[in-house]
C-alpha positions as YAML, in Angstrom:
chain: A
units: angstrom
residues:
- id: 1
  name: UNK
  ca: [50.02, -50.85, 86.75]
- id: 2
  name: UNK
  ca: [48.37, -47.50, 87.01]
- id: 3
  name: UNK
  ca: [48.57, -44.61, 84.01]
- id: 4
  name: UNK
  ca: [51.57, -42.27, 85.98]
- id: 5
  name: UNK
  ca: [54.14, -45.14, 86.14]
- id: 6
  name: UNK
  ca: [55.30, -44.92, 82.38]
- id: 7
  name: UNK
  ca: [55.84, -41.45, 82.55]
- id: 8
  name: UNK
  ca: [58.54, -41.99, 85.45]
- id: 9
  name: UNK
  ca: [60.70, -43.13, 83.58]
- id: 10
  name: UNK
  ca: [61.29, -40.13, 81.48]
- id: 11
  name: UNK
  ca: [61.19, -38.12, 84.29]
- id: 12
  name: UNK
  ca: [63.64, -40.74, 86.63]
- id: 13
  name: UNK
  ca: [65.96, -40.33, 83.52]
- id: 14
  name: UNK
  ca: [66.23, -36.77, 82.84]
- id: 15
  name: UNK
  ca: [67.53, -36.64, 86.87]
- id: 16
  name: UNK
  ca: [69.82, -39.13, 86.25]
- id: 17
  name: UNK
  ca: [71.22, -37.03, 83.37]
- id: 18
  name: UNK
  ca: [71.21, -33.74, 85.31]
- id: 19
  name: UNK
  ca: [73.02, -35.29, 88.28]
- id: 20
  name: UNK
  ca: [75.83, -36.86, 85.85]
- id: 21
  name: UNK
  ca: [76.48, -33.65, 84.71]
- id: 22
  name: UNK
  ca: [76.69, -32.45, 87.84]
- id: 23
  name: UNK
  ca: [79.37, -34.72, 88.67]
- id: 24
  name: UNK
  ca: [81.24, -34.23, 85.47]
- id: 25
  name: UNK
  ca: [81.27, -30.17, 86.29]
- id: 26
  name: UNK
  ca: [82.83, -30.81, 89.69]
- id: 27
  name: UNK
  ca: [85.39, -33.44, 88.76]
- id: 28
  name: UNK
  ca: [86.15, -30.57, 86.16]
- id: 29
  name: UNK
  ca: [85.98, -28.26, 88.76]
- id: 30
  name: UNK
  ca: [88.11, -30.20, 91.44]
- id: 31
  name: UNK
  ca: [91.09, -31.00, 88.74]
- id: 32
  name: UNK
  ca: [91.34, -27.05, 87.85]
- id: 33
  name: UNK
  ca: [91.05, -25.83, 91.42]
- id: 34
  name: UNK
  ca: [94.92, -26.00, 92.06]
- id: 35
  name: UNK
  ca: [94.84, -23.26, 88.79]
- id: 36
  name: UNK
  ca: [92.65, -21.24, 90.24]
- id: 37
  name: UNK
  ca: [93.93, -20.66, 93.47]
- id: 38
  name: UNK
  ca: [97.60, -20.23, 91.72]
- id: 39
  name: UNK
  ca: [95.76, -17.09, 89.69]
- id: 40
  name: UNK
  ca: [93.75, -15.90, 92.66]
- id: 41
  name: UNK
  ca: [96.36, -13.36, 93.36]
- id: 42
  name: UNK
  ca: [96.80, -12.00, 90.17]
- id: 43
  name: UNK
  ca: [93.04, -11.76, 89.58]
- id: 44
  name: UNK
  ca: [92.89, -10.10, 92.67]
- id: 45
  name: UNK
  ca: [95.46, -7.53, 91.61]
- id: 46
  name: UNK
  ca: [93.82, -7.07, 88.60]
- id: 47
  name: UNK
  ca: [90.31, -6.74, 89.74]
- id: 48
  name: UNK
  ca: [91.53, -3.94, 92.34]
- id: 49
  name: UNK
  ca: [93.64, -2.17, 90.11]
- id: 50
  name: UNK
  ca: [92.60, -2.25, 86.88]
- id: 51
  name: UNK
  ca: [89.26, -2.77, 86.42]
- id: 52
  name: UNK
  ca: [88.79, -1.45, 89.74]
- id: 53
  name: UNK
  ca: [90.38, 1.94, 88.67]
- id: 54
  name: UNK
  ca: [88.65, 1.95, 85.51]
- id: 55
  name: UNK
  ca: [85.30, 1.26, 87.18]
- id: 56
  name: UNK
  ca: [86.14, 4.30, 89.36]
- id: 57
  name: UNK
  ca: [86.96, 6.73, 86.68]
- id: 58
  name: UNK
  ca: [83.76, 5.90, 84.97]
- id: 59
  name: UNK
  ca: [82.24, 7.00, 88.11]
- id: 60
  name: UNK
  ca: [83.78, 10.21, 89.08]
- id: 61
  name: UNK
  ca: [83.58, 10.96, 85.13]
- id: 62
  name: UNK
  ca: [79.91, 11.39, 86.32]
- id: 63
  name: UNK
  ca: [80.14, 14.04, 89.06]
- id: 64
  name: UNK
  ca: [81.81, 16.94, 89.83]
- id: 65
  name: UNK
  ca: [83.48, 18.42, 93.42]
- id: 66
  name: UNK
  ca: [84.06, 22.26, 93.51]
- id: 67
  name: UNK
  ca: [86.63, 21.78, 96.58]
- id: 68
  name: UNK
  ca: [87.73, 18.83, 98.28]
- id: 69
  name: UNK
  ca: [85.97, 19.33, 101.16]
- id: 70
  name: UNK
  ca: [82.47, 20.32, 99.15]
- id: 71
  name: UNK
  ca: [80.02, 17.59, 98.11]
- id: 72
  name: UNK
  ca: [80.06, 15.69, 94.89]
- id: 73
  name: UNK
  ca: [77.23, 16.40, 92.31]
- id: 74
  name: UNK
  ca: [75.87, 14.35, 89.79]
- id: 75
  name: UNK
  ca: [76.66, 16.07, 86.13]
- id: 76
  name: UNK
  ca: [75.89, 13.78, 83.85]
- id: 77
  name: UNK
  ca: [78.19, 14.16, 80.53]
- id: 78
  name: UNK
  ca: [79.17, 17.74, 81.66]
- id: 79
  name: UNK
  ca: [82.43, 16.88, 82.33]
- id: 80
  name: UNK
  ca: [83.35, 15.48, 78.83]
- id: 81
  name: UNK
  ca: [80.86, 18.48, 77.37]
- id: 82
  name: UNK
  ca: [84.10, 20.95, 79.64]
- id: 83
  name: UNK
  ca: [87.00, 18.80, 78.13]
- id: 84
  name: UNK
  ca: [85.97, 18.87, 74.66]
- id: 85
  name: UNK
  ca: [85.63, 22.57, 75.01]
- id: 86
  name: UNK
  ca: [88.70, 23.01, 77.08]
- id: 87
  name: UNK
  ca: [91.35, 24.97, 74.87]
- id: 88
  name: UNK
  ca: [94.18, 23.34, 76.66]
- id: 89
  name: UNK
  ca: [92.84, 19.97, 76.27]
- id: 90
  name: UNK
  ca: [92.58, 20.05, 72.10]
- id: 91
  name: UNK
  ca: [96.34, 21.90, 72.58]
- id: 92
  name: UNK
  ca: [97.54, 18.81, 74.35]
- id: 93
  name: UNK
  ca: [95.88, 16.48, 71.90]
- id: 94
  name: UNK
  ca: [97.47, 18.51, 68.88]
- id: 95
  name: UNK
  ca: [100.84, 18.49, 70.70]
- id: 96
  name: UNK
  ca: [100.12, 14.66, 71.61]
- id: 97
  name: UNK
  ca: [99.91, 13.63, 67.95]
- id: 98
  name: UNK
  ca: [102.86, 15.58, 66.84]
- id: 99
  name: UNK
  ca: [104.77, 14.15, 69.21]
- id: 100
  name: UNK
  ca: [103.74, 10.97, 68.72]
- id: 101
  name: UNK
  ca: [104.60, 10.94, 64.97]
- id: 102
  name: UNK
  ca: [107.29, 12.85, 65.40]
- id: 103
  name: UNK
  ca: [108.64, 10.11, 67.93]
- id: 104
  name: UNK
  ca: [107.07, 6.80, 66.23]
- id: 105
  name: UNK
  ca: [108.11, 7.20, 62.59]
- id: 106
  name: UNK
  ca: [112.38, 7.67, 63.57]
- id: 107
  name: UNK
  ca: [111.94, 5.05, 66.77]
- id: 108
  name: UNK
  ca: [110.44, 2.92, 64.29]
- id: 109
  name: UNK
  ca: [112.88, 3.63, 61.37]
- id: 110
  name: UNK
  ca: [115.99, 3.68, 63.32]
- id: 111
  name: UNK
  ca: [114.91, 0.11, 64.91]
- id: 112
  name: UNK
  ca: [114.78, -1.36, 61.61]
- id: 113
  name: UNK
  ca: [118.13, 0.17, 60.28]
- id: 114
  name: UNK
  ca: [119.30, -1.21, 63.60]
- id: 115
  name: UNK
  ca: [118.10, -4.49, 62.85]
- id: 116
  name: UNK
  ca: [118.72, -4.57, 59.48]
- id: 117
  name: UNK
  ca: [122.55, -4.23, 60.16]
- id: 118
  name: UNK
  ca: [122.63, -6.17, 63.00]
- id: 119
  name: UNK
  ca: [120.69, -9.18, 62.12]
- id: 120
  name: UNK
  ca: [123.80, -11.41, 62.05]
- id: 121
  name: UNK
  ca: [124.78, -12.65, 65.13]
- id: 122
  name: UNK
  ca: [128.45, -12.90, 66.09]
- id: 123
  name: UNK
  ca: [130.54, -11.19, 68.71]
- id: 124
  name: UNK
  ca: [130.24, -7.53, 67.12]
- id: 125
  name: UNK
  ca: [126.73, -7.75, 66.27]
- id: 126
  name: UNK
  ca: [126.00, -8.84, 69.68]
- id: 127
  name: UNK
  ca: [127.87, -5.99, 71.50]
- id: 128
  name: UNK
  ca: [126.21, -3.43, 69.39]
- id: 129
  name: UNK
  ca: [122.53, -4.91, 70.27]
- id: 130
  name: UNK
  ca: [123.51, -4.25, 74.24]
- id: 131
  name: UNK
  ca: [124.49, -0.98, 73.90]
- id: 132
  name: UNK
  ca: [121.19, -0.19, 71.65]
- id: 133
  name: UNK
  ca: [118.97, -1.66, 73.91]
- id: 134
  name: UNK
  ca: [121.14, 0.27, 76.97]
- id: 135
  name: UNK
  ca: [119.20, 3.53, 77.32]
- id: 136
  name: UNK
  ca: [116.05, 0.76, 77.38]
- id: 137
  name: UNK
  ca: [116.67, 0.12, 80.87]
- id: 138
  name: UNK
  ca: [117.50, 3.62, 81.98]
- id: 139
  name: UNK
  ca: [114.27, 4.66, 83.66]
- id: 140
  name: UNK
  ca: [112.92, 7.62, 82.33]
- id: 141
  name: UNK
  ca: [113.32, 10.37, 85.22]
- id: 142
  name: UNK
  ca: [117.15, 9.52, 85.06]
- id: 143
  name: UNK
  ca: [117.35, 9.69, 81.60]
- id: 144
  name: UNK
  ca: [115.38, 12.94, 81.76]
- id: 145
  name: UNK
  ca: [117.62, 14.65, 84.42]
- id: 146
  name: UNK
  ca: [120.82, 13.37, 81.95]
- id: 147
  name: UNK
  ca: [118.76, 15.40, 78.88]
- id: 148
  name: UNK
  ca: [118.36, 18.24, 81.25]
- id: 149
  name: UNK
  ca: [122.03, 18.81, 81.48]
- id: 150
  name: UNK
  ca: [122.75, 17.99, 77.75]
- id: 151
  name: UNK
  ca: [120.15, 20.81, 77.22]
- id: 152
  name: UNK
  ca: [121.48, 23.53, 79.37]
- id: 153
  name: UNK
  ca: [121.65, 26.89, 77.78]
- id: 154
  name: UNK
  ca: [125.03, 27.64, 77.03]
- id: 155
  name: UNK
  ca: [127.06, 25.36, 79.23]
- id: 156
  name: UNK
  ca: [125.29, 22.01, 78.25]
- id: 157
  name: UNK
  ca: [127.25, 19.19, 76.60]
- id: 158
  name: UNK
  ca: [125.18, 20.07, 73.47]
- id: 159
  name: UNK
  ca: [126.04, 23.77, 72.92]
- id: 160
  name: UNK
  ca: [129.50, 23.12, 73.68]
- id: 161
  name: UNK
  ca: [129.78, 20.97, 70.69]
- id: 162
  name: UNK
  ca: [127.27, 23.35, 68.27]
- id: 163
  name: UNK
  ca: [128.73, 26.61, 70.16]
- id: 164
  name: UNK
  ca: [131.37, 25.84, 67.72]
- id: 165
  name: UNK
  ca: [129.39, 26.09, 64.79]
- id: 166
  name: UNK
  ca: [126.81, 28.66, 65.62]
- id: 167
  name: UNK
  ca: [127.04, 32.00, 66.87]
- id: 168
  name: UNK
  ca: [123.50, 32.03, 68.26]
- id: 169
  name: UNK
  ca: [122.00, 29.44, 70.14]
- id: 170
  name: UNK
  ca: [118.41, 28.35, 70.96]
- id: 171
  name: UNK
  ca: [117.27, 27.40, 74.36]
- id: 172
  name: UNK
  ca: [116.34, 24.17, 74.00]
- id: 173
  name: UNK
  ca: [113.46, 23.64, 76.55]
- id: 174
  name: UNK
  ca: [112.75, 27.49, 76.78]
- id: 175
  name: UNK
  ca: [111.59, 27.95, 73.40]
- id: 176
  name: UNK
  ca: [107.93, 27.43, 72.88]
- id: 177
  name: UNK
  ca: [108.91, 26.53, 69.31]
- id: 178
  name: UNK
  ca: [111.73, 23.90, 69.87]
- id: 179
  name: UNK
  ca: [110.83, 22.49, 73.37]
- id: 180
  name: UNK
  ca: [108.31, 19.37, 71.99]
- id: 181
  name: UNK
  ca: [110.90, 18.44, 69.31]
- id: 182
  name: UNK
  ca: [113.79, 18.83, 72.27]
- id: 183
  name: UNK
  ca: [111.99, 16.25, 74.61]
- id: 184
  name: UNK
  ca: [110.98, 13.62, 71.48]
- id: 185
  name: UNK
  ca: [114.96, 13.06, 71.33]
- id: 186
  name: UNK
  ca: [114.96, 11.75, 74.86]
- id: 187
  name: UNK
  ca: [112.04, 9.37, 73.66]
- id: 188
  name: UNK
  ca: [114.00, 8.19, 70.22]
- id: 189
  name: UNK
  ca: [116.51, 7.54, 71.81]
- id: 190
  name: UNK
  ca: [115.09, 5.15, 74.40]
- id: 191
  name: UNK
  ca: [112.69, 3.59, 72.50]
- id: 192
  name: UNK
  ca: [114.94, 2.87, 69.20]
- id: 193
  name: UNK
  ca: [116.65, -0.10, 71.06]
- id: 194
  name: UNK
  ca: [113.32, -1.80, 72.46]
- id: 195
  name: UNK
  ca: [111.40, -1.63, 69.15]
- id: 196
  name: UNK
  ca: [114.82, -3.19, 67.71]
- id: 197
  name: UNK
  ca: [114.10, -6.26, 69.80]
- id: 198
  name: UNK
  ca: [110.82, -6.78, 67.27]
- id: 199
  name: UNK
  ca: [112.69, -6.33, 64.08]
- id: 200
  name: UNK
  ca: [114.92, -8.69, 65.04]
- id: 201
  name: UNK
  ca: [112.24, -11.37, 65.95]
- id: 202
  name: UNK
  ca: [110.47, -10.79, 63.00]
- id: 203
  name: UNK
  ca: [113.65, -10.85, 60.75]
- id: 204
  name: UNK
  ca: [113.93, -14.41, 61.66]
- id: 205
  name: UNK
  ca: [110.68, -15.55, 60.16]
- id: 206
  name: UNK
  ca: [111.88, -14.50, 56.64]
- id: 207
  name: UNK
  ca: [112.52, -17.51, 55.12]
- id: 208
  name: UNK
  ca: [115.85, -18.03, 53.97]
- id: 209
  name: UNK
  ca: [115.53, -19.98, 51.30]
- id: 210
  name: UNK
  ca: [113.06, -17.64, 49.67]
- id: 211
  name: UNK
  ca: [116.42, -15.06, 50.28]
- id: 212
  name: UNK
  ca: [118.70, -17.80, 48.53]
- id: 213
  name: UNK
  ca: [116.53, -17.83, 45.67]
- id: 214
  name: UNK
  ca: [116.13, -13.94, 45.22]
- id: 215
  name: UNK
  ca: [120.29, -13.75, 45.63]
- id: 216
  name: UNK
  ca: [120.60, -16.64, 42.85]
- id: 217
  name: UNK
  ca: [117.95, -14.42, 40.66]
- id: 218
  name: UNK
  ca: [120.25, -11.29, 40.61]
- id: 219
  name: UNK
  ca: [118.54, -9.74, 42.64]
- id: 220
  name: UNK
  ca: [120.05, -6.90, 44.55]
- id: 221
  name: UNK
  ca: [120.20, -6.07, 48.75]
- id: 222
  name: UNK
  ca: [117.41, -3.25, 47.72]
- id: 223
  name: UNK
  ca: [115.35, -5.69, 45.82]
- id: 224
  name: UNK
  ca: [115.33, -8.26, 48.52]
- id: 225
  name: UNK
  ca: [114.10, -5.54, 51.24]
- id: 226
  name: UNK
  ca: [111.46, -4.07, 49.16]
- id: 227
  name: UNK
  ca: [109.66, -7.47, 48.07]
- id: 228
  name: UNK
  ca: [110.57, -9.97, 50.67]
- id: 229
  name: UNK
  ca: [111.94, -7.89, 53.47]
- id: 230
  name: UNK
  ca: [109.37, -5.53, 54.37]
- id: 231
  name: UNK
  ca: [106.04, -7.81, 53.41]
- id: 232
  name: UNK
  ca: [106.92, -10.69, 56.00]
- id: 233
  name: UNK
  ca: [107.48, -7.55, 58.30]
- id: 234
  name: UNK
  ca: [104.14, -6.15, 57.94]
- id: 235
  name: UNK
  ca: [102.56, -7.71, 60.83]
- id: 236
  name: UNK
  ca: [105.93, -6.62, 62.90]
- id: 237
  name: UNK
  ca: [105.41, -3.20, 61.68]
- id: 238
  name: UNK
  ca: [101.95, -2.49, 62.74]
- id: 239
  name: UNK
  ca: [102.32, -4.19, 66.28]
- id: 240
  name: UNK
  ca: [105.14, -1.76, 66.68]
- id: 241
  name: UNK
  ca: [103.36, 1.33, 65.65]
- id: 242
  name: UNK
  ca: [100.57, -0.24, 68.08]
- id: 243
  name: UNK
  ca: [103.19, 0.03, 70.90]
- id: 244
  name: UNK
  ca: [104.86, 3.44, 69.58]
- id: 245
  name: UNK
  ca: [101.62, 5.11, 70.27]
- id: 246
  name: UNK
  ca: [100.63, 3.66, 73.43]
- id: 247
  name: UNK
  ca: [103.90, 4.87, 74.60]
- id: 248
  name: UNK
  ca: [103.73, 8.23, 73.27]
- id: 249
  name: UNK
  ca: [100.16, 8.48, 75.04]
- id: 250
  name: UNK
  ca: [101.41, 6.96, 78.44]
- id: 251
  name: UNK
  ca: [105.44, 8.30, 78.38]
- id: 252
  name: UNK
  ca: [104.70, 11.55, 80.53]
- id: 253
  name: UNK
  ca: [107.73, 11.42, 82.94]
- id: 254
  name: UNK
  ca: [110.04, 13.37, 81.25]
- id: 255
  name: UNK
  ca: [107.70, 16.10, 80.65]
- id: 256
  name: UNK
  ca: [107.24, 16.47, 84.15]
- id: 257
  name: UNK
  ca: [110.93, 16.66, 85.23]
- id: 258
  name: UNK
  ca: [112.16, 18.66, 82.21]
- id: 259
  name: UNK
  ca: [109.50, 21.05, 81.06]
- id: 260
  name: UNK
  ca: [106.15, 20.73, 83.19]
- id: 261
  name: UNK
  ca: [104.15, 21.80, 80.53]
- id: 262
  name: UNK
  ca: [105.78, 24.81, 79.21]
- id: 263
  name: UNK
  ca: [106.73, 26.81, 77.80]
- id: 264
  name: UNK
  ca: [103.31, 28.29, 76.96]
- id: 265
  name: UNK
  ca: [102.16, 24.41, 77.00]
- id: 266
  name: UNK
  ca: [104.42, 23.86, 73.95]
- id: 267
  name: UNK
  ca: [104.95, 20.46, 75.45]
- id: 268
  name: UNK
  ca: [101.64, 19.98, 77.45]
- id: 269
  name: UNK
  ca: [101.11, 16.35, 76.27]
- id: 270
  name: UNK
  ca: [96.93, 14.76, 77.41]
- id: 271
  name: UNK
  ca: [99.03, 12.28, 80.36]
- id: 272
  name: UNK
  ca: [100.24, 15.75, 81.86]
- id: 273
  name: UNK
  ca: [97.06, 17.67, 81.32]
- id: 274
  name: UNK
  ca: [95.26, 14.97, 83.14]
- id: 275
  name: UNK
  ca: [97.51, 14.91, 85.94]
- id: 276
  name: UNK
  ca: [96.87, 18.69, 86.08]
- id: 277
  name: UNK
  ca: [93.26, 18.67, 86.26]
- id: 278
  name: UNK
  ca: [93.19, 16.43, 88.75]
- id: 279
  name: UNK
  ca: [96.23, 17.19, 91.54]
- id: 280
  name: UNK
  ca: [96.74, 21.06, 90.75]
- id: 281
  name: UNK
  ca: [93.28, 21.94, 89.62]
- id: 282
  name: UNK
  ca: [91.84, 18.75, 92.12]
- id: 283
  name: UNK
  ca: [89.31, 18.85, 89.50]
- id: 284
  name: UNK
  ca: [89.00, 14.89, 89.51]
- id: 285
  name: UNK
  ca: [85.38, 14.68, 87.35]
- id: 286
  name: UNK
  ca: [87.68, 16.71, 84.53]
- id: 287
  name: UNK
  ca: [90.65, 14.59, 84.79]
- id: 288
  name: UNK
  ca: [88.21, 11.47, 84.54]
- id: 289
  name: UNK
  ca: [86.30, 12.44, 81.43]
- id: 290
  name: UNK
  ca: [89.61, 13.12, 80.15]
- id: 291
  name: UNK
  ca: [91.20, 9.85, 81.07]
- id: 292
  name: UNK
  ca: [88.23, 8.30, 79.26]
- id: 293
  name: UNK
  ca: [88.25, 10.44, 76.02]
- id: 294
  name: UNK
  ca: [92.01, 8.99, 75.65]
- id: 295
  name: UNK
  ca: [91.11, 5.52, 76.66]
- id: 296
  name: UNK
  ca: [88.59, 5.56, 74.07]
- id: 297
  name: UNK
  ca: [90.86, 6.65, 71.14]
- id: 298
  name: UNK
  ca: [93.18, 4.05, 72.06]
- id: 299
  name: UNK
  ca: [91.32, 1.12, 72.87]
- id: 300
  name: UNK
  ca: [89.55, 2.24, 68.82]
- id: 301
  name: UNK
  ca: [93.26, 2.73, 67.42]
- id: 302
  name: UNK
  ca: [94.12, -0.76, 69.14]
- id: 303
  name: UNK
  ca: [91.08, -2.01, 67.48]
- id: 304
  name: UNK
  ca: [91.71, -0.74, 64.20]
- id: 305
  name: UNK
  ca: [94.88, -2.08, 64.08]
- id: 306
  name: UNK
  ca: [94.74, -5.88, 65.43]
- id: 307
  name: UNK
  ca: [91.67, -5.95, 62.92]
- id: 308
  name: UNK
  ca: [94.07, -4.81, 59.97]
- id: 309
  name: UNK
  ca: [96.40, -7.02, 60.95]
- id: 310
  name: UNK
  ca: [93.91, -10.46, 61.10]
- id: 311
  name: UNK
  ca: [92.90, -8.85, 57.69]
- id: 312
  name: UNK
  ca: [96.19, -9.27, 56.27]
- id: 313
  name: UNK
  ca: [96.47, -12.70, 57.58]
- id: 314
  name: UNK
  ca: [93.76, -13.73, 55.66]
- id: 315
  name: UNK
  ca: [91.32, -13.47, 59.42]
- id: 316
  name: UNK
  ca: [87.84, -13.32, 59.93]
...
């Protein structure tokens, strides 16, 4: 026997091992191959138009076209450096977070009022909870042309009824001062029946026994909502504000049909100003930096807020 042949072994053996595993990873393999190839479509959709888009606007965020026809130019951070400096840019932002607390906070109180009174479910209750949820499925450029009528200066539906009451009154979408409150009603109003849906989910994870046992205490309807209610609804609450902003950021529609902007940007919201930059102004590096200025914020907001809420569930 010569002095190599022990050391075979280990050698013989560490194969063996390697090509077991082997096996074991394509048996795996084999058995979830059906999965894969049912989510090959969808992972195609989403690699081509998602990450696909978001890998482009990093890119253009990077150069810069004069005209469409002109060459593009590498600029570095330029184009953020032009946002950030753009006037019209921190005007949308300011008019962006007005509107979106001045849309989340009654969406989000009227859903729980909603909810509130129409947590029991029998024939009534149920009725009411369709027609709330209604304007839901009205898609936003119908609803907007609807608003655009209610809003007509003098003949709409809503100066006939305050006509009666006032002797002067304002154009609602004309005024710089009025229009971004005038289009957060169309908003409310559709978004007060969806974020209902939530309230009502979470409503049924109070436990009702824990209810029984206030009610037996004495304690009152306001006393029940303030220490039972609203704590088992926290988590409810801050996954609807999550969703509240996202849609203020990303509802742009009826701004477009209804106002465009104006007047004097009064209702210029970032969605709009990015569509401006890049289809009027075909200033796509711009729109780009923009796009990824707002994607920022939100994806940090988003952040901030799933890490509260693992926080208050006692999370890492």
């Amino acid at each position: 026997m010569s002095l190599a042949e022990p050391a075979a072994l280990p050698v013989a053996t560490s194969a063996a091992a390697r090509l077991d595993v082997l096996k074991r990873l394509g048996t795996r393999f084999r058995a979830s191959l059906p999965a894969y190839l049912l989510l090959l479509p969808s992972l195609v959709f989403l690699a081509l138009f998602t990450y696909g888009a978001m890998g482009r606007v990093l890119v253009d965020a990077l150069y810069q076209r004069a005209t469409p026809k002109a060459p593009v130019r590498f600029v570095g951070l330029d184009n953020v450096a032009a946002v950030l400096a753009d006037p019209a840019f921190s005007g949308a932002v300011v008019n962006n977070l007005v509107y979106a607390v001045g849309t989340a906070v009654p969406s989000i109180g009227l859903a729980l009022l909603f909810a509130l009174a129409l947590s029991r479910t029998n024939a009534v209750s149920s009725a009411l909870r369709a027609a709330l949820f209604l304007p839901v499925l009205i898609p936003m450029v119908a609803a907007s042309a609807l608003f655009m009528f209610i809003f007509l200066p003098n003949v709409g539906l809503l100066d006939y009824y305050i006509g009666r009451l006032l002797p002067v009154l304002p154009n609602w979408l004309g005024d710089p001062d009025i229009a971004l409150y005038a289009i957060m009603v169309i908003t409310i109003w559709k978004n007060a029946g969806y974020y209902m849906l939530f309230f009502l989910a979470g409503l049924q994870a109070v436990p009702e026994d824990v209810m029984e046992a206030a009610h037996l205490d004495g304690a009152g309807p306001y006393m029940r909502l303030r220490h039972i209610i609203l704590p088992e609804l926290k988590p409810t609450f801050l996954f609807v504000t999550v969703i509240a902003t996202l849609n203020a950021v990303t509802q742009v529609d009826h701004v477009f049909v209804m106002t465009q902007g104006g007047p004097s940007n009064s209702t210029n919201l970032v969605l709009f100003y990015i569509y401006q930059q890049a289809v009027e102004h075909y200033d796509v590096g711009k729109a780009s930096a923009a796009t990824l200025l707002t994607l920022a914020a939100l994806m940090g907001l988003t952040a901030l807020s799933f890490r509260t809420m693992a926080n208050r569930e006692g999370g890492p």
